[in-house]
Tab-separated table of C-alpha atoms and ligand atoms in Angstrom:
chain	number	residue	atom	x	y	z
D	1	MET	CA	246.254	83.874	199.102
D	2	SER	CA	245.540	80.620	196.773
D	3	GLN	CA	242.053	79.382	197.250
D	4	SER	CA	241.259	76.647	198.067
D	5	THR	CA	239.821	73.837	196.222
D	6	GLY	CA	237.337	72.528	198.847
D	7	HIS	CA	234.598	70.384	196.972
D	8	ARG	CA	235.183	71.066	193.998
D	9	PRO	CA	236.288	68.169	191.740
D	10	VAL	CA	240.721	68.642	190.984
D	11	VAL	CA	241.435	69.722	187.370
D	12	GLY	CA	244.864	69.348	187.793
D	13	ARG	CA	247.630	70.002	184.059
D	14	PHE	CA	250.692	69.334	182.770
D	15	ALA	CA	251.395	72.126	180.530
D	16	PRO	CA	254.970	71.029	178.396
D	17	SER	CA	256.680	73.025	176.169
D	18	PRO	CA	258.123	71.033	173.190
D	19	THR	CA	261.309	71.898	173.379
D	20	GLY	CA	262.228	68.904	173.899
D	21	ARG	CA	261.759	65.653	175.276
D	22	LEU	CA	260.998	64.982	178.334
D	23	HIS	CA	263.229	65.038	180.715
D	24	LEU	CA	263.719	63.994	184.332
D	25	GLY	CA	262.137	67.227	185.225
D	26	SER	CA	259.322	67.171	183.449
D	27	LEU	CA	258.577	63.619	184.642
D	28	VAL	CA	258.575	64.847	188.619
D	29	ALA	CA	256.506	67.106	187.579
D	30	ALA	CA	253.328	65.602	185.222
D	31	VAL	CA	254.031	62.509	187.858
D	32	GLY	CA	253.117	64.775	190.583
D	33	SER	CA	250.422	66.318	189.834
D	34	TRP	CA	248.868	63.123	187.890
D	35	LEU	CA	249.240	62.384	191.425
D	36	MET	CA	247.369	65.282	193.397
D	37	ALA	CA	245.075	65.344	190.416
D	38	LYS	CA	243.996	61.399	190.273
D	39	ARG	CA	244.169	60.821	194.338
D	40	SER	CA	241.275	62.737	194.667
D	41	GLY	CA	239.497	61.458	192.178
D	42	GLY	CA	240.139	64.620	189.729
D	43	SER	CA	240.468	65.430	186.450
D	44	TRP	CA	244.861	65.375	185.292
D	45	LEU	CA	244.723	68.108	181.391
D	46	VAL	CA	247.600	68.056	178.684
D	47	ARG	CA	248.200	72.022	176.694
D	48	ILE	CA	250.758	72.127	175.000
D	49	GLU	CA	252.970	75.109	175.514
D	50	ASP	CA	254.219	75.776	171.807
D	51	LEU	CA	254.071	79.510	172.253
D	52	ASP	CA	257.917	80.413	171.715
D	53	THR	CA	257.748	79.555	168.599
D	54	PRO	CA	261.746	79.433	167.935
D	55	ARG	CA	262.812	77.191	170.551
D	56	VAL	CA	259.866	74.859	169.765
D	57	VAL	CA	261.183	71.295	167.648
D	58	PRO	CA	259.086	70.290	165.753
D	59	GLY	CA	257.820	66.925	166.379
D	60	MET	CA	258.726	66.089	170.421
D	61	ALA	CA	255.108	67.001	171.111
D	62	GLU	CA	254.122	63.991	169.668
D	63	ASP	CA	257.041	62.937	171.220
D	64	ILE	CA	256.302	63.987	174.929
D	65	LEU	CA	252.374	62.730	174.306
D	66	ARG	CA	254.461	59.742	173.328
D	67	THR	CA	256.446	58.484	176.590
D	68	LEU	CA	253.234	60.127	178.973
D	69	GLU	CA	251.396	58.228	177.338
D	70	THR	CA	253.509	55.203	178.084
D	71	LEU	CA	254.065	55.237	181.494
D	72	GLY	CA	250.918	55.038	182.149
D	73	LEU	CA	250.179	59.162	182.314
D	74	VAL	CA	247.053	59.338	181.426
D	75	TRP	CA	245.550	62.360	179.814
D	76	ASP	CA	241.724	63.825	179.979
D	77	GLY	CA	239.939	65.366	177.696
D	78	GLU	CA	241.744	66.628	174.335
D	79	VAL	CA	245.194	68.039	174.161
D	80	LEU	CA	245.429	71.720	173.331
D	81	ARG	CA	248.402	73.558	171.850
D	82	GLN	CA	248.355	77.006	172.535
D	83	SER	CA	249.632	78.170	168.882
D	84	ASN	CA	245.274	77.580	167.914
D	85	ARG	CA	244.645	79.702	171.244
D	86	THR	CA	245.533	83.003	170.501
D	87	HIS	CA	242.462	84.711	169.966
D	88	LEU	CA	242.085	84.335	173.468
D	89	TYR	CA	245.265	86.013	174.725
D	90	ARG	CA	244.651	88.910	172.850
D	91	GLU	CA	241.381	89.513	173.857
D	92	ALA	CA	242.856	89.213	176.643
D	93	LEU	CA	245.449	91.998	176.385
D	94	ASP	CA	242.062	93.683	175.107
D	95	ARG	CA	240.454	93.515	177.868
D	96	LEU	CA	243.574	94.870	179.975
D	97	THR	CA	244.708	97.523	177.626
D	98	ALA	CA	241.041	98.955	177.864
D	99	SER	CA	240.878	98.664	181.902
D	100	GLY	CA	244.250	101.089	180.898
D	101	ARG	CA	246.249	98.298	183.039
D	102	ALA	CA	248.453	97.692	180.001
D	103	TYR	CA	250.763	100.003	177.707
D	104	GLN	CA	253.247	100.290	175.492
D	105	CYS	CA	255.944	100.672	175.793
D	106	GLY	CA	259.315	101.704	173.152
D	107	CYS	CA	262.513	100.764	175.832
D	108	SER	CA	265.473	97.662	174.327
D	109	ARG	CA	266.798	95.856	176.734
D	110	SER	CA	270.009	97.871	176.485
D	111	GLU	CA	267.762	100.695	177.310
D	112	ILE	CA	266.345	99.686	180.642
D	113	ALA	CA	269.400	97.626	181.446
D	114	GLN	CA	271.415	101.381	181.153
D	115	ILE	CA	268.117	103.199	183.588
D	116	SER	CA	267.602	100.263	186.178
D	117	SER	CA	269.834	100.494	188.608
D	118	ALA	CA	267.399	98.424	190.760
D	119	PRO	CA	268.659	94.624	191.334
D	120	HIS	CA	267.907	92.224	189.055
D	121	GLY	CA	263.922	90.530	189.506
D	122	THR	CA	264.086	86.795	190.337
D	123	SER	CA	264.620	84.928	187.598
D	124	GLY	CA	267.792	86.871	187.048
D	125	GLU	CA	265.635	89.971	184.646
D	126	LEU	CA	265.797	93.705	184.417
D	127	ARG	CA	263.757	95.543	186.523
D	128	TYR	CA	261.806	97.512	184.316
D	129	PRO	CA	262.006	101.211	185.920
D	130	GLY	CA	258.177	102.909	184.253
D	131	THR	CA	260.248	104.687	181.649
D	132	CYS	CA	256.982	104.556	179.081
D	133	ARG	CA	254.192	103.945	181.849
D	134	ASP	CA	252.808	107.269	181.578
D	135	GLY	CA	252.896	107.489	177.577
D	136	LEU	CA	255.588	106.707	174.611
D	137	PRO	CA	258.025	109.065	174.509
D	138	PRO	CA	258.060	111.639	170.950
D	139	GLY	CA	259.439	109.295	168.032
D	140	LYS	CA	259.705	105.985	170.404
D	141	PRO	CA	257.404	103.271	167.784
D	142	PRO	CA	256.689	100.450	170.325
D	143	ARG	CA	258.343	97.460	170.524
D	144	ALA	CA	256.270	95.014	173.479
D	145	VAL	CA	253.401	95.709	175.651
D	146	ARG	CA	253.370	95.836	179.881
D	147	VAL	CA	250.459	95.957	182.749
D	148	ARG	CA	251.198	97.902	185.946
D	149	VAL	CA	252.219	96.217	188.742
D	150	ASP	CA	251.252	97.476	191.542
D	151	ASN	CA	253.668	98.359	194.812
D	152	GLU	CA	251.770	95.640	197.582
D	153	LEU	CA	252.801	91.401	198.496
D	154	ILE	CA	251.746	89.152	196.276
D	155	ARG	CA	250.632	86.523	199.271
D	156	PHE	CA	250.596	82.776	198.334
D	157	ASN	CA	249.935	79.655	199.878
D	158	ASP	CA	252.301	76.664	198.297
D	159	CYS	CA	251.361	73.199	199.511
D	160	ILE	CA	254.410	72.486	198.790
D	161	MET	CA	256.581	75.965	199.100
D	162	GLY	CA	254.597	77.231	201.849
D	163	GLU	CA	254.113	80.826	202.562
D	164	MET	CA	255.742	83.875	199.986
D	165	SER	CA	254.891	86.439	198.819
D	166	GLU	CA	257.251	89.108	196.724
D	167	ASN	CA	256.399	92.800	195.469
D	168	LEU	CA	257.246	92.405	191.658
D	169	ALA	CA	257.135	96.302	192.370
D	170	GLU	CA	260.642	95.835	193.525
D	171	THR	CA	261.157	92.753	191.903
D	172	CYS	CA	260.368	92.849	187.995
D	173	GLY	CA	258.245	96.536	187.503
D	174	ASP	CA	255.720	96.233	185.103
D	175	PHE	CA	256.393	93.148	182.939
D	176	VAL	CA	255.914	91.810	179.462
D	177	LEU	CA	252.651	90.450	178.457
D	178	ARG	CA	253.515	90.768	174.463
D	179	ARG	CA	256.871	91.468	172.271
D	180	ALA	CA	256.732	94.007	169.470
D	181	ASP	CA	254.988	91.574	166.431
D	182	GLY	CA	255.659	88.765	168.588
D	183	PRO	CA	254.259	85.917	170.488
D	184	PHE	CA	251.962	86.653	174.292
D	185	ALA	CA	253.869	86.898	176.545
D	186	TYR	CA	253.801	82.974	178.942
D	187	HIS	CA	252.678	84.677	181.819
D	188	LEU	CA	249.649	85.618	179.753
D	189	ALA	CA	248.677	82.113	177.705
D	190	VAL	CA	249.112	80.261	181.279
D	191	VAL	CA	246.131	82.036	183.224
D	192	VAL	CA	244.000	82.752	180.490
D	193	ASP	CA	244.467	78.678	179.643
D	194	ASP	CA	243.884	77.517	182.725
D	195	VAL	CA	240.397	79.645	183.854
D	196	LEU	CA	238.942	78.746	180.475
D	197	GLN	CA	240.214	74.837	181.106
D	198	GLY	CA	239.204	75.200	184.919
D	199	VAL	CA	241.918	74.017	185.938
D	200	ASN	CA	242.174	74.739	189.860
D	201	GLN	CA	245.443	73.276	190.540
D	202	VAL	CA	248.572	73.783	189.157
D	203	VAL	CA	251.219	70.811	190.359
D	204	ARG	CA	254.565	71.706	188.263
D	205	GLY	CA	258.739	72.434	187.999
D	206	ALA	CA	260.329	75.424	191.416
D	207	ASP	CA	261.171	76.912	188.270
D	208	LEU	CA	258.856	78.305	188.106
D	209	LEU	CA	257.889	79.390	191.890
D	210	ALA	CA	259.065	83.222	191.192
D	211	SER	CA	256.934	83.595	187.656
D	212	THR	CA	253.508	82.730	189.226
D	213	PRO	CA	253.271	86.148	192.227
D	214	ARG	CA	252.840	87.405	188.347
D	215	GLN	CA	250.143	84.069	187.337
D	216	ILE	CA	248.506	85.578	189.999
D	217	HIS	CA	248.866	89.831	189.662
D	218	LEU	CA	246.961	89.532	185.962
D	219	GLN	CA	244.602	87.229	187.778
D	220	ARG	CA	242.952	89.632	189.815
D	221	LEU	CA	242.949	91.899	187.190
D	222	LEU	CA	241.301	89.362	185.021
D	223	GLY	CA	238.901	88.360	188.311
D	224	TYR	CA	239.717	85.251	187.513
D	225	GLN	CA	240.464	82.262	190.914
D	226	PRO	CA	243.831	81.784	191.682
D	227	PRO	CA	244.518	77.450	191.197
D	228	ASP	CA	246.062	76.334	194.485
D	229	TYR	CA	249.774	76.638	193.613
D	230	CYS	CA	252.114	73.342	194.390
D	231	HIS	CA	255.673	73.954	192.690
D	232	VAL	CA	258.119	69.891	193.590
D	233	PRO	CA	261.685	70.896	193.977
D	234	LEU	CA	263.665	70.468	190.861
D	235	VAL	CA	266.213	67.517	188.896
D	236	THR	CA	269.710	68.682	190.114
D	237	ALA	CA	272.325	66.872	188.435
D	238	PRO	CA	274.772	64.209	190.235
D	239	ASP	CA	276.329	66.300	192.014
D	240	GLY	CA	274.201	69.492	192.245
D	241	GLY	CA	274.106	71.380	189.339
D	242	LYS	CA	271.837	72.783	186.507
D	243	LEU	CA	270.381	69.742	185.128
D	244	SER	CA	271.401	69.355	181.357
D	245	LYS	CA	269.706	68.039	178.540
D	246	ARG	CA	272.439	65.777	178.465
D	247	ASP	CA	271.977	63.987	182.139
D	248	ALA	CA	268.434	64.870	181.130
D	249	PRO	CA	266.316	62.404	178.584
D	250	VAL	CA	264.210	60.545	180.161
D	251	SER	CA	261.656	59.959	177.213
D	252	LEU	CA	264.210	58.362	177.459
D	253	ALA	CA	268.170	58.875	176.620
D	254	GLU	CA	268.391	56.780	173.140
D	255	GLY	CA	267.506	53.233	173.506
D	256	VAL	CA	266.105	52.666	175.838
D	257	ASP	CA	263.334	51.175	176.184
D	258	ILE	CA	260.607	53.300	177.341
D	259	HIS	CA	258.224	50.028	178.093
D	260	SER	CA	260.452	47.992	180.495
D	261	CYS	CA	261.501	50.968	182.118
D	262	GLY	CA	258.624	52.445	182.515
D	263	ALA	CA	257.829	51.330	186.190
D	264	VAL	CA	261.577	51.694	187.682
D	265	LEU	CA	260.857	55.367	186.742
D	266	ILE	CA	257.771	56.092	187.666
D	267	HIS	CA	259.131	54.014	191.521
D	268	SER	CA	262.467	56.539	191.276
D	269	ALA	CA	259.561	59.611	190.529
D	270	LEU	CA	257.931	59.053	194.093
D	271	THR	CA	260.643	58.623	195.563
D	272	PHE	CA	262.564	61.744	194.927
D	273	LEU	CA	258.977	62.942	195.444
D	274	GLY	CA	259.277	62.474	199.505
D	275	GLN	CA	257.281	59.023	199.158
D	276	PRO	CA	258.827	56.223	201.339
D	277	ILE	CA	257.508	54.034	198.567
D	278	PRO	CA	258.476	49.964	198.862
D	279	PRO	CA	261.661	49.008	197.315
D	280	LEU	CA	259.812	45.776	196.331
D	281	LEU	CA	258.055	47.573	193.932
D	282	ARG	CA	260.299	48.884	191.702
D	283	ARG	CA	260.010	45.313	190.360
D	284	ALA	CA	255.890	45.282	189.999
D	285	PRO	CA	254.140	46.025	186.909
D	286	LEU	CA	253.764	49.807	185.908
D	287	ARG	CA	249.770	49.986	186.476
D	288	GLU	CA	249.767	48.563	190.616
D	289	VAL	CA	253.142	51.530	191.118
D	290	LEU	CA	251.105	53.886	190.166
D	291	GLU	CA	247.749	52.828	191.335
D	292	TRP	CA	249.689	52.573	194.768
D	293	GLY	CA	250.861	56.742	194.094
D	294	VAL	CA	246.967	57.144	193.540
D	295	ALA	CA	246.789	55.457	196.702
D	296	HIS	CA	249.378	57.112	198.849
D	297	PHE	CA	250.656	60.402	197.493
D	298	ASP	CA	251.247	62.682	200.065
D	299	PRO	CA	252.243	66.703	199.208
D	300	LEU	CA	254.129	66.963	203.176
D	301	LEU	CA	256.110	64.445	201.756
D	302	VAL	CA	257.660	66.146	199.016
D	303	PRO	CA	260.920	67.558	200.195
D	304	ARG	CA	261.493	71.616	199.543
D	305	ILE	CA	265.235	71.725	198.231
D	306	SER	CA	266.328	70.340	194.814
D	307	ALA	CA	267.879	66.297	194.507
D	308	PRO	CA	269.816	65.098	191.992
D	309	PHE	CA	267.263	61.504	190.269
D	310	PRO	CA	267.243	58.583	192.168
D	311	GLU	CA	270.099	56.192	190.860
D	312	VAL	CA	267.827	54.075	188.310
D	313	ALA	CA	268.709	51.156	187.227
D	314	LEU	CA	267.577	50.395	184.646
D	315	PRO	CA	266.811	47.282	183.002
D	316	TYR	CA	267.996	47.157	179.769
T	401	LIG	N1	255.287	74.945	180.443
T	401	LIG	C1	256.379	75.130	180.893
T	401	LIG	C2	257.734	74.385	180.683
T	401	LIG	O1	257.520	73.646	180.242
T	401	LIG	C3	255.568	74.839	182.091
T	401	LIG	C4	254.285	76.288	182.664
T	401	LIG	C5	253.055	75.320	183.554
T	401	LIG	O2	252.895	74.925	184.201
T	401	LIG	O3	252.602	77.204	183.918
T	401	LIG	O4	258.391	74.584	181.166
């Protein structure tokens, strides 16, 4: 179960991967997490998740930060970058290895595909059949480090999506924490960073709902208190399909003057999130739109299903 933040001040965060400009989906996650933190007088951190180096696009972290600032989504404290923090992920991995929870695996993807007759996990990946659980077969070099999962239901109560549960042994099996000589996996880095930054509320896109049980599993093994989770619905393309990079860029489409469009975008993000913001506020200064959100944001009104972003009549 996720833990209630009770009377602790909320510490929320937005953790973009700098693989492109801020798009409409990440705008919604940023607005949702900022409002959920600010409505209760909490703080809001920004962390750049730049571990997956081949996908990182130079200059995008700065572009995202500038866009957030221009939209009035100002963060507290310094912006952390995961690429500077690998020693912390190594320490956590060493702890899991020392306790026998993490182990080396020598299987390639095609070997796993051949052996695994199981259905694919929720994120479409193959379920690991446990080949190297009891030690690397002779002559097989290690390719990755995996963590053991247990055959049990992991439950949590998402403040938007409701009661969720998953048995990791049935869906993904023992999952990868580090590829051989490669970067640490997102799941490991995110739980280490969230706990070290004191984050107790995670608001992010529903595409990460399927990641949450894995992260809760790691939090339990490492003795960390899970944050509260709120997964906001995904933005789809206008026809309901997957949003492509072309439909989405907030940062907005080239040539868009983000300064004059900020209020309209935040207004539309609030509408997308089910908040009854008065239409008149579309023409209000950005500060007023944000203030309305801080005063009125109600997570119980956020819809659970993906939808297109409201038509944005940008004043350009
Ligand atoms: N870096 C992830 C992304 O941009 C988000 C991770 C998270 O919020 O936990 O999709």
